[in-house]
Structure formats: C-alpha cells, structure tokens
Amino acid sequence: DLVVQLQSVSRHYGETVAVANVSLDARRGELVCLLGPSGCGKTTTLRMVAGFVEPTSGTISINSINMTHQPPYRRDTGMVFQSYALFPHMTVAENIAFGLENLKWPRAERESRVKEMLKLVELSHLAQRVPSQLSGGQQQRIALARALAMRPAVLLLDEPFSNLDAQLRVRMREELREVIRGVNVTTLFVTHDQEEALTMSDRIVVMNSGQVEQVGTPGEIYEAP
Ligand code: ADP
Ligand code: ADP
C-alpha cells in the first residue's frame, strides 16, 4: 500500500550532487519526515516529488503510477511552502478556492469545499480577510487548507514551522498532526529540527550530503548511536 515511492532518485546541478540515489517510501496515511542539516538535499527531494524539479535519474511513483516526468498538476500532491506563498490580493476563501477554480468546479461545490477546509483548520471566521491581516500561524493554516482542498493523495510540507516563534511552533506541531490524522493524508515533510521530527513523524528518513543515512521510527532513530 505504498502511496509514495522513490527509487534511486538523483539530482545533479552541474558538479553539485544535491540528491544521490535516494530511495524512500510512504504508506497510506503515514507521516514521513526528511530530517537533516541545511544543504543535505531535503527540499530538492520534496520538490522532485511535487514535480517542480526533474530528477537526473531514478523513478518517482505516486499510487503506483510512474510520475517521474509528469507535470505537478498531474501528481495528486498538495504543497505548503516555507513562506506559505498565499496570494496577497485574494481573500482567505479565494486562496483556498484557487485550485478548485482552475479545475472549473461549479461555484456551489467550491463554496462547500472551502467551508469544509476552513472548518478543518478552525478559521471559518476569517474567510473574508486577506493574508496580511492574519498572524503567521493563521497564514500557515490557510496554506494547509489550500493544499488539502483538492484532497491530494500526498501532502508535502517544506519546513512548515520555520517562520513561527518557538512557542507557537510547539502548538502547531500538535495541530498539524491532528489535521493530517483527521483527513488521513499521506504526508512528507522536511525539517532540520530533530525534536520536530521526533515528535511529529511516524517514520524519519535521515539525510546527509544528498544521501539517505538512516530510516526508522522516532524511537529507533532516537535510540541509535
Ligand atoms: P536542504 O533542503 O536540505 O537545505 P537543498 O535540497 O535545498 O538542501 O540543497 C541541496 C544542495 O543542492 C545544496 O548544495 C544546494 O546548494 C544545491 N542546490 C539546490 N537547488 C539548487 C539549484 N537550483 N541550483 C544549484 N544548486 C542547487
Ligand atoms: P467568483 O465570482 O469567481 O466565484 P468570488 O470572489 O465570489 O469569485 O469567490 C471566489 C472563491 O472564493 C469562490 O470559489 C468561492 O467559493 C469562494 N468564497 C468566497 N467567499 C466565500 C465564503 N464566505 N465562504 C466560502 N467560500 C467563499
């Protein structure tokens, strides 16, 4: 029941080997973290799953379909960027509806999905605000709602807490986990924060210098020397 599968995936930038022979997978509903220091290839790996970066070699499958050379919109993934990347001139509701509108969903169905997503992240009262009127944590929840609105098979999160202060970060970990559990979406997320990885993940993929160094549950990774 593998939803995400990477087989010997590499990405070179000229002489730089950003990602080297990475193989990893995620089962249905699993929360898998890519953990490692800055520059170890986490974001490049995540972007290859999303389809924003093309692998130099290797295979990426989603729900057993070879997606290696498919464009992002075909991959059934939803991504939350480090900076949230909300559209500043659109309301919260319009932001969440954006992908549905591109798919030409009828208005009533869009509205009902937007409502459902706002409820999921508990921000229904902010539907008509614009992003600049929201706190960092609220913007993050809207970005999450937007990513989940299309009910993607895979949720991709790039350092989701890096713009939040330490206290909020701890609260958001629980919140995010709860939302992910609630919709049972397979999730890959990237962090350099070991504590974050240990508290949030079902499984951790430890990366170093573009390679997978270790894979295990938080318990296994914590125990390891
Ligand atoms: P991480 O997310 O773990 O910080 P990245 O995946 O961003 O690591 O980067 C891995 C390596 O690839 C780094 O050495 C980085 O400088 C290089 N790299 C990433 N993107 C590019 C790019 N577009 N052009 C050139 N080098 C890149
Ligand atoms: P349009 O005329 O293109 O539908 P709107 O600005 O009325 O433009 O809405 C844009 C999107 O935002 C729509 O998809 C709509 O479903 C959603 N939307 C707007 N307001 C709300 C709201 N209060 N609650 C839920 N969804 C909303």
Short mmCIF file of C-alpha atoms and ligand atoms in Angstrom, two decimals:
data_model
loop_
_atom_site.label_atom_id
_atom_site.label_comp_id
_atom_site.label_asym_id
_atom_site.label_seq_id
_atom_site.Cartn_x
_atom_site.Cartn_y
_atom_site.Cartn_z
CA ASP A 1 0.00 0.00 0.00
CA LEU A 2 2.76 2.46 -0.94
CA VAL A 3 1.46 5.90 -1.85
CA VAL A 4 4.87 7.49 -2.48
CA GLN A 5 7.85 5.58 -3.79
CA LEU A 6 11.25 6.95 -4.78
CA GLN A 7 13.71 4.54 -6.36
CA SER A 8 17.37 5.57 -6.65
CA VAL A 9 16.49 9.20 -7.31
CA SER A 10 19.35 11.61 -8.00
CA ARG A 11 19.57 15.26 -8.90
CA HIS A 12 22.72 16.99 -10.06
CA TYR A 13 23.29 20.73 -10.51
CA GLY A 14 26.41 20.87 -12.64
CA GLU A 15 29.13 19.47 -10.40
CA THR A 16 26.92 19.57 -7.31
CA VAL A 17 25.17 16.35 -6.39
CA ALA A 18 22.15 17.67 -4.49
CA VAL A 19 20.47 14.26 -4.13
CA ALA A 20 22.27 10.93 -4.63
CA ASN A 21 20.46 7.63 -5.09
CA VAL A 22 17.67 8.31 -2.64
CA SER A 23 15.12 5.55 -2.17
CA LEU A 24 12.23 6.03 0.23
CA ASP A 25 8.54 5.33 0.51
CA ALA A 26 5.42 6.34 2.42
CA ARG A 27 2.42 4.15 3.12
CA ARG A 28 -1.18 5.34 3.12
CA GLY A 29 -1.78 7.85 5.90
CA GLU A 30 1.82 7.78 7.03
CA LEU A 31 3.65 10.92 8.17
CA VAL A 32 7.23 10.67 6.94
CA CYS A 33 9.85 13.27 7.77
CA LEU A 34 13.01 14.09 5.85
CA LEU A 35 15.48 15.21 8.51
CA GLY A 36 18.96 16.57 8.02
CA PRO A 37 21.22 19.63 8.08
CA SER A 38 20.89 22.56 5.71
CA GLY A 39 22.05 21.68 2.20
CA CYS A 40 21.64 17.90 2.55
CA GLY A 41 19.04 17.69 -0.26
CA LYS A 42 15.71 17.62 1.61
CA THR A 43 13.98 20.40 -0.30
CA THR A 44 15.24 19.15 -3.65
CA THR A 45 13.82 15.72 -2.82
CA LEU A 46 10.45 17.19 -1.84
CA ARG A 47 10.37 19.34 -5.00
CA MET A 48 11.06 16.29 -7.12
CA VAL A 49 8.03 14.56 -5.56
CA ALA A 50 5.94 17.67 -6.29
CA GLY A 51 7.26 17.82 -9.86
CA PHE A 52 8.91 21.24 -9.60
CA VAL A 53 12.37 19.75 -10.07
CA GLU A 54 13.19 16.98 -12.54
CA PRO A 55 15.38 14.10 -11.34
CA THR A 56 18.64 13.48 -13.16
CA SER A 57 17.93 9.77 -12.73
CA GLY A 58 15.64 7.42 -10.83
CA THR A 59 11.89 6.87 -10.58
CA ILE A 60 9.13 8.59 -8.59
CA SER A 61 5.78 6.84 -8.28
CA ILE A 62 2.58 8.00 -6.64
CA ASN A 63 -0.09 5.40 -6.04
CA SER A 64 1.94 3.02 -8.21
CA ILE A 65 1.85 5.35 -11.22
CA ASN A 66 5.20 6.44 -12.62
CA MET A 67 5.13 10.24 -12.22
CA THR A 68 8.83 10.91 -12.84
CA HIS A 69 8.17 13.06 -15.91
CA GLN A 70 4.62 14.22 -15.20
CA PRO A 71 3.89 17.91 -14.51
CA PRO A 72 2.96 18.96 -10.95
CA TYR A 73 -0.79 19.22 -11.58
CA ARG A 74 -0.99 15.56 -12.59
CA ARG A 75 0.67 14.23 -9.46
CA ASP A 76 -2.11 14.45 -6.92
CA THR A 77 0.10 16.30 -4.45
CA GLY A 78 -0.55 19.42 -2.38
CA MET A 79 2.34 21.53 -1.18
CA VAL A 80 2.80 24.01 1.64
CA PHE A 81 5.79 26.25 1.02
CA GLN A 82 8.11 27.58 3.67
CA SER A 83 6.87 31.13 3.05
CA TYR A 84 3.23 29.92 2.65
CA ALA A 85 3.03 31.67 -0.75
CA LEU A 86 -0.56 32.83 -0.24
CA PHE A 87 -1.91 35.22 -2.89
CA PRO A 88 -1.81 38.58 -1.10
CA HIS A 89 -4.61 40.25 -3.07
CA MET A 90 -7.06 37.37 -2.55
CA THR A 91 -9.21 36.68 0.49
CA VAL A 92 -8.65 33.58 2.57
CA ALA A 93 -11.65 31.92 0.89
CA GLU A 94 -10.38 32.81 -2.57
CA ASN A 95 -6.94 31.46 -1.72
CA ILE A 96 -8.39 28.13 -0.66
CA ALA A 97 -10.67 28.03 -3.71
CA PHE A 98 -7.88 28.81 -6.18
CA GLY A 99 -7.08 25.27 -7.30
CA LEU A 100 -10.75 24.32 -7.49
CA GLU A 101 -11.44 27.34 -9.62
CA ASN A 102 -8.64 26.35 -12.01
CA LEU A 103 -10.36 23.00 -12.35
CA LYS A 104 -13.59 24.85 -13.13
CA TRP A 105 -15.53 23.45 -10.21
CA PRO A 106 -19.07 24.86 -10.04
CA ARG A 107 -19.46 27.69 -7.57
CA ALA A 108 -21.66 25.86 -5.05
CA GLU A 109 -19.23 22.96 -4.80
CA ARG A 110 -16.27 25.29 -4.40
CA GLU A 111 -18.01 27.14 -1.63
CA SER A 112 -18.89 23.97 0.18
CA ARG A 113 -15.31 22.65 -0.05
CA VAL A 114 -13.88 25.99 1.09
CA LYS A 115 -16.22 25.94 4.06
CA GLU A 116 -15.20 22.41 4.94
CA MET A 117 -11.49 23.32 4.76
CA LEU A 118 -11.95 26.44 6.89
CA LYS A 119 -13.70 24.33 9.48
CA LEU A 120 -10.91 21.78 9.39
CA VAL A 121 -8.32 24.43 10.30
CA GLU A 122 -10.77 26.25 12.58
CA LEU A 123 -10.60 29.59 10.79
CA SER A 124 -14.13 29.94 9.41
CA HIS A 125 -14.43 33.40 10.92
CA LEU A 126 -11.54 34.71 8.79
CA ALA A 127 -12.85 33.73 5.34
CA GLN A 128 -13.06 37.29 4.05
CA ARG A 129 -9.73 38.60 5.35
CA VAL A 130 -6.63 38.96 3.20
CA PRO A 131 -3.38 37.21 4.24
CA SER A 132 -1.71 40.38 5.59
CA GLN A 133 -4.50 40.59 8.20
CA LEU A 134 -3.59 37.17 9.60
CA SER A 135 -0.93 36.01 12.06
CA GLY A 136 1.85 33.69 10.91
CA GLY A 137 0.16 30.67 12.44
CA GLN A 138 -3.14 31.54 10.78
CA GLN A 139 -1.45 32.01 7.40
CA GLN A 140 0.14 28.63 7.79
CA ARG A 141 -3.23 27.01 8.49
CA ILE A 142 -4.68 28.69 5.38
CA ALA A 143 -1.80 27.41 3.27
CA LEU A 144 -2.54 23.96 4.66
CA ALA A 145 -6.24 24.33 3.90
CA ARG A 146 -5.41 25.38 0.35
CA ALA A 147 -3.10 22.40 -0.12
CA LEU A 148 -5.75 19.99 1.19
CA ALA A 149 -8.71 21.49 -0.70
CA MET A 150 -8.14 19.23 -3.71
CA ARG A 151 -7.92 16.19 -1.45
CA PRO A 152 -4.45 15.27 -2.69
CA ALA A 153 -3.05 11.79 -2.23
CA VAL A 154 0.13 13.33 -0.85
CA LEU A 155 0.68 16.40 1.29
CA LEU A 156 4.15 17.97 1.03
CA LEU A 157 5.39 20.37 3.69
CA ASP A 158 8.66 22.31 3.38
CA GLU A 159 9.91 23.40 6.82
CA PRO A 160 6.33 24.21 7.81
CA PHE A 161 7.22 25.88 11.10
CA SER A 162 10.32 27.86 10.22
CA ASN A 163 8.50 31.21 10.20
CA LEU A 164 6.81 30.74 13.58
CA ASP A 165 8.15 31.62 17.01
CA ALA A 166 9.23 28.81 19.31
CA GLN A 167 6.09 28.68 21.43
CA LEU A 168 3.69 28.68 18.50
CA ARG A 169 5.82 26.08 16.77
CA VAL A 170 5.21 23.55 19.52
CA ARG A 171 1.45 24.16 19.44
CA MET A 172 1.31 23.99 15.66
CA ARG A 173 3.01 20.58 15.66
CA GLU A 174 0.08 19.06 17.50
CA GLU A 175 -2.45 20.96 15.45
CA LEU A 176 -0.89 19.93 12.17
CA ARG A 177 -0.70 16.31 13.24
CA GLU A 178 -4.34 16.37 14.22
CA VAL A 179 -5.45 17.82 10.89
CA ILE A 180 -3.34 15.29 8.98
CA ARG A 181 -4.80 12.45 11.05
CA GLY A 182 -8.29 13.80 10.53
CA VAL A 183 -8.10 13.55 6.74
CA ASN A 184 -5.68 10.62 6.77
CA VAL A 185 -3.49 12.11 4.06
CA THR A 186 -0.05 10.62 3.34
CA THR A 187 2.45 13.32 4.27
CA LEU A 188 6.10 14.04 3.53
CA PHE A 189 7.64 16.89 5.45
CA VAL A 190 11.06 18.44 5.58
CA THR A 191 12.81 19.78 8.66
CA HIS A 192 16.29 20.31 10.10
CA ASP A 193 14.84 20.22 13.63
CA GLN A 194 15.37 16.85 15.27
CA GLU A 195 12.82 17.43 18.03
CA GLU A 196 10.20 18.34 15.46
CA ALA A 197 10.91 15.16 13.52
CA LEU A 198 10.81 13.00 16.65
CA THR A 199 7.52 14.40 17.94
CA MET A 200 5.63 14.54 14.65
CA SER A 201 6.61 11.63 12.45
CA ASP A 202 5.61 8.02 12.05
CA ARG A 203 8.90 7.46 10.27
CA ILE A 204 12.04 9.52 9.82
CA VAL A 205 14.37 9.50 6.83
CA VAL A 206 17.71 10.94 7.93
CA MET A 207 19.60 12.58 5.07
CA ASN A 208 23.20 13.70 4.84
CA SER A 209 25.15 15.02 1.85
CA GLY A 210 22.32 14.12 -0.54
CA GLN A 211 22.05 10.54 0.69
CA VAL A 212 19.74 8.59 2.97
CA GLU A 213 21.76 7.82 6.06
CA GLN A 214 19.13 6.06 8.15
CA VAL A 215 15.40 5.25 8.17
CA GLY A 216 13.34 4.37 11.22
CA THR A 217 10.59 5.22 13.66
CA PRO A 218 11.25 8.12 16.06
CA GLY A 219 12.05 5.50 18.74
CA GLU A 220 14.58 3.75 16.53
CA ILE A 221 16.23 7.00 15.42
CA TYR A 222 16.41 8.33 18.98
CA GLU A 223 17.97 5.12 20.30
CA ALA A 224 20.55 4.92 17.53
CA PRO A 225 24.09 6.00 18.46
P1 ADP B 1 18.17 21.31 2.05
O1 ADP B 1 16.73 21.42 1.71
O2 ADP B 1 18.48 20.05 2.81
O3 ADP B 1 18.70 22.51 2.74
P2 ADP B 1 18.60 21.56 -0.78
O4 ADP B 1 17.85 20.46 -1.39
O5 ADP B 1 17.98 22.90 -0.80
O6 ADP B 1 19.00 21.17 0.70
O7 ADP B 1 20.03 21.69 -1.49
C1 ADP B 1 20.90 20.57 -1.66
C2 ADP B 1 22.13 21.02 -2.43
O8 ADP B 1 21.79 21.35 -3.77
C3 ADP B 1 22.83 22.25 -1.87
O9 ADP B 1 24.20 22.11 -2.03
C4 ADP B 1 22.29 23.37 -2.74
O10 ADP B 1 23.21 24.43 -2.80
C5 ADP B 1 22.14 22.68 -4.08
N1 ADP B 1 21.04 23.25 -4.88
C6 ADP B 1 19.74 23.23 -4.58
N2 ADP B 1 18.99 23.83 -5.52
C7 ADP B 1 19.87 24.28 -6.45
C8 ADP B 1 19.76 25.00 -7.68
N3 ADP B 1 18.57 25.38 -8.15
N4 ADP B 1 20.88 25.27 -8.36
C9 ADP B 1 22.09 24.89 -7.89
N5 ADP B 1 22.28 24.21 -6.77
C10 ADP B 1 21.20 23.90 -6.04
P1 ADP B 2 -16.33 34.17 -8.21
O1 ADP B 2 -17.31 35.18 -8.70
O2 ADP B 2 -15.27 33.83 -9.24
O3 ADP B 2 -16.94 32.96 -7.60
P2 ADP B 2 -15.74 35.17 -5.53
O4 ADP B 2 -14.79 36.25 -5.13
O5 ADP B 2 -17.15 35.37 -5.23
O6 ADP B 2 -15.45 34.95 -7.09
O7 ADP B 2 -15.25 33.79 -4.87
C1 ADP B 2 -14.02 33.25 -5.15
C2 ADP B 2 -13.98 31.89 -4.48
O8 ADP B 2 -13.98 32.01 -3.07
C3 ADP B 2 -15.17 31.07 -4.86
O9 ADP B 2 -14.69 29.80 -5.30
C4 ADP B 2 -15.98 30.90 -3.61
O10 ADP B 2 -16.38 29.55 -3.50
C5 ADP B 2 -15.02 31.23 -2.51
N1 ADP B 2 -15.66 32.02 -1.46
C6 ADP B 2 -15.86 33.36 -1.44
N2 ADP B 2 -16.42 33.74 -0.30
C7 ADP B 2 -16.63 32.64 0.45
C8 ADP B 2 -17.16 32.38 1.75
N3 ADP B 2 -17.61 33.36 2.55
N4 ADP B 2 -17.21 31.13 2.19
C9 ADP B 2 -16.74 30.15 1.43
N5 ADP B 2 -16.19 30.32 0.21
C10 ADP B 2 -16.14 31.55 -0.30
#
